Amino acid sequence: MTMANDSKVDNKFDPERPASFDNSSLDDGDFNRDEWLRAQGEKNPFYVHELTWTPSEEKEIVRTFDFRVLTWIALMFLFMQLDRGNMGNALTDNFMEDLNISLNTVNLGSTIFTLTFCLFEIPSNIIIVRAGPQRWIPFLMVLWGFATASQFFLKDRVTFLICRALVGMFEAGYIPGIALYLTSYYKRSEMAVRLSIFWSTLAVANSIAGVLAYGILHMRGVAGKAGWRWLFLFEGLATVVIGLLSFLMLPGGPTATKGLFRHNGYLTPRQEQIAMTRLIRDDPTKADTRQKSVSKKHFFKALFSPKIWPNILIGFFGLLPFAPLTILSPLIIKNLNLGVPALVSNLLVIPGYVISLSVMTFVSWSSDRHNERAIHGALASTYYAICILALATLPADANKFTLYFALIFAMGGQTCWHPVNAAWIAGNTAPVGKRSIALAMYIISVNACDMVSVNLFRDEDAPRFYTGFYILFGALIFTIVLFIFQRYHLMYINRKREEKTKDWTAEEWRHYNETTKDEGDDHLSFRYSY
């Protein structure tokens, strides 16, 4: 959806310009929604209907949010990824032998982690609307930090599975909660790049994890404990510290910026007005910040919306390769016998994460710049599919370094369109209650696929896992089809709405706004991005 008040253009308010409309599809003045926008804006004390500002003023505010909010959120996510990814590093330090468990038990632990993660995702996002993300997210972080650290005391298969369940339960809600939180700061045309920055810490965390693991795993024997025990302990306690600091660092929104470490408010009164007015002109449903619960209506509208489910399925099928590549890549590299010590295999995965960061950043930047989602997702998925196909078709006697580079480039496609799809859902779903559930559904889908994907790689299929890679290739082809379908699906809905309202007068729009029960993205003035 093209923003009516993009920072590249004059931000003087034009009542004849649709405030949250795709300007490429309709000419200015085709209808007048000034009255509706004014009515929505009255719900927020910081909204000023006739307010104007310069592009430089808006850029300064966005840079402030990037520095003050986004960087801290990225740091929090980095520690989350360290906690989620350290299992792959632990496997290279005789983890299975120490606990007397098999790879199938490790896969079961991943499945249980994902199951509890998914079960608590929606309840957590319902709570976050009531409690506020600035409180709920740090609370979750402290809990999963302690759960991670407790793996220092693992004794057997049962304690391993219990700990994986606890970590999954406490991490649930964090990612969709953050995505929802960011929508209170950024316009739709700014979200993909910000989510890319957020998810880029995934690649950074995985790279750092290799370095940390290389050092910490050498502590095997200290106090008579295995190196992987120290790995879980140190990274878990570090997460607890960041979680406690987050209670102090996260503001409640763009106009709730006062508090410890916030320099008595880092936005001036005028900047607060600009921050909220630009958001409301971009999406009038963001005007009402009083909503503190998710209604049954919004819950079921999100759950059964045919406009959301294609994006949910994209997340499920398109990210099937993520978990096995993340968890098993150090083990696969170790089994390639590249002539390096086993622990060095944790360092050899780092180039894959560097490529992943580069590809994801470019795709997200281009998607925001061109205000396009589906084609970017389809092309990125094509790159991913080609890399997975290479791993599935290279012969058993292929050069081991060829296999290594094929794996590295496959890792480079892991999350290449993930921020784009999340931004697509966030921008196309309103109001906030419905958006909260939709984002939770999406994160459930991308984690539920882990329960399937990790079990595609079985002991009996090692070390090349041909069957698993062929299945992943098929899933990516289906993902490409879904991206194209969703594009034309949303284009069709936009076209039908345009045809229905193109001849409406200002009086007819006023009557519709006063009498309709349509709200959020169901409102006839809403146009979906694609």
mmCIF file of N, CA and C in Angstrom, residues 5 15 72 112 135 203 205 290 312 458:
data_model
loop_
_atom_site.group_PDB
_atom_site.id
_atom_site.type_symbol
_atom_site.label_atom_id
_atom_site.label_comp_id
_atom_site.label_asym_id
_atom_site.label_seq_id
_atom_site.Cartn_x
_atom_site.Cartn_y
_atom_site.Cartn_z
ATOM 1 N N ASN A 5 1.563 9.999 2.660
ATOM 2 C CA ASN A 5 2.444 11.057 3.144
ATOM 3 C C ASN A 5 3.845 10.516 3.309
ATOM 4 N N PRO A 15 -7.022 17.207 2.090
ATOM 5 C CA PRO A 15 -8.229 16.469 2.437
ATOM 6 C C PRO A 15 -8.786 15.673 1.286
ATOM 7 N N TRP A 72 17.794 -1.456 20.352
ATOM 8 C CA TRP A 72 17.660 -2.252 21.579
ATOM 9 C C TRP A 72 16.859 -3.526 21.324
ATOM 10 N N ILE A 112 9.092 -30.624 20.469
ATOM 11 C CA ILE A 112 8.427 -30.206 21.712
ATOM 12 C C ILE A 112 8.613 -28.713 21.946
ATOM 13 N N ARG A 135 6.322 -4.048 28.875
ATOM 14 C CA ARG A 135 6.372 -4.827 30.118
ATOM 15 C C ARG A 135 6.436 -6.327 29.850
ATOM 16 N N ALA A 203 21.292 -13.472 11.682
ATOM 17 C CA ALA A 203 22.558 -13.842 11.054
ATOM 18 C C ALA A 203 23.731 -13.445 11.945
ATOM 19 N N ALA A 205 23.682 -13.131 15.222
ATOM 20 C CA ALA A 205 23.688 -14.019 16.387
ATOM 21 C C ALA A 205 24.273 -15.376 16.040
ATOM 22 N N ARG A 290 -6.377 3.279 22.857
ATOM 23 C CA ARG A 290 -7.023 2.893 24.119
ATOM 24 C C ARG A 290 -7.361 1.410 24.156
ATOM 25 N N ILE A 312 0.126 -16.897 5.645
ATOM 26 C CA ILE A 312 0.439 -17.877 6.680
ATOM 27 C C ILE A 312 1.057 -19.120 6.060
ATOM 28 N N ARG A 458 16.611 -37.675 9.168
ATOM 29 C CA ARG A 458 16.664 -38.805 10.089
ATOM 30 C C ARG A 458 18.058 -39.426 10.122
#
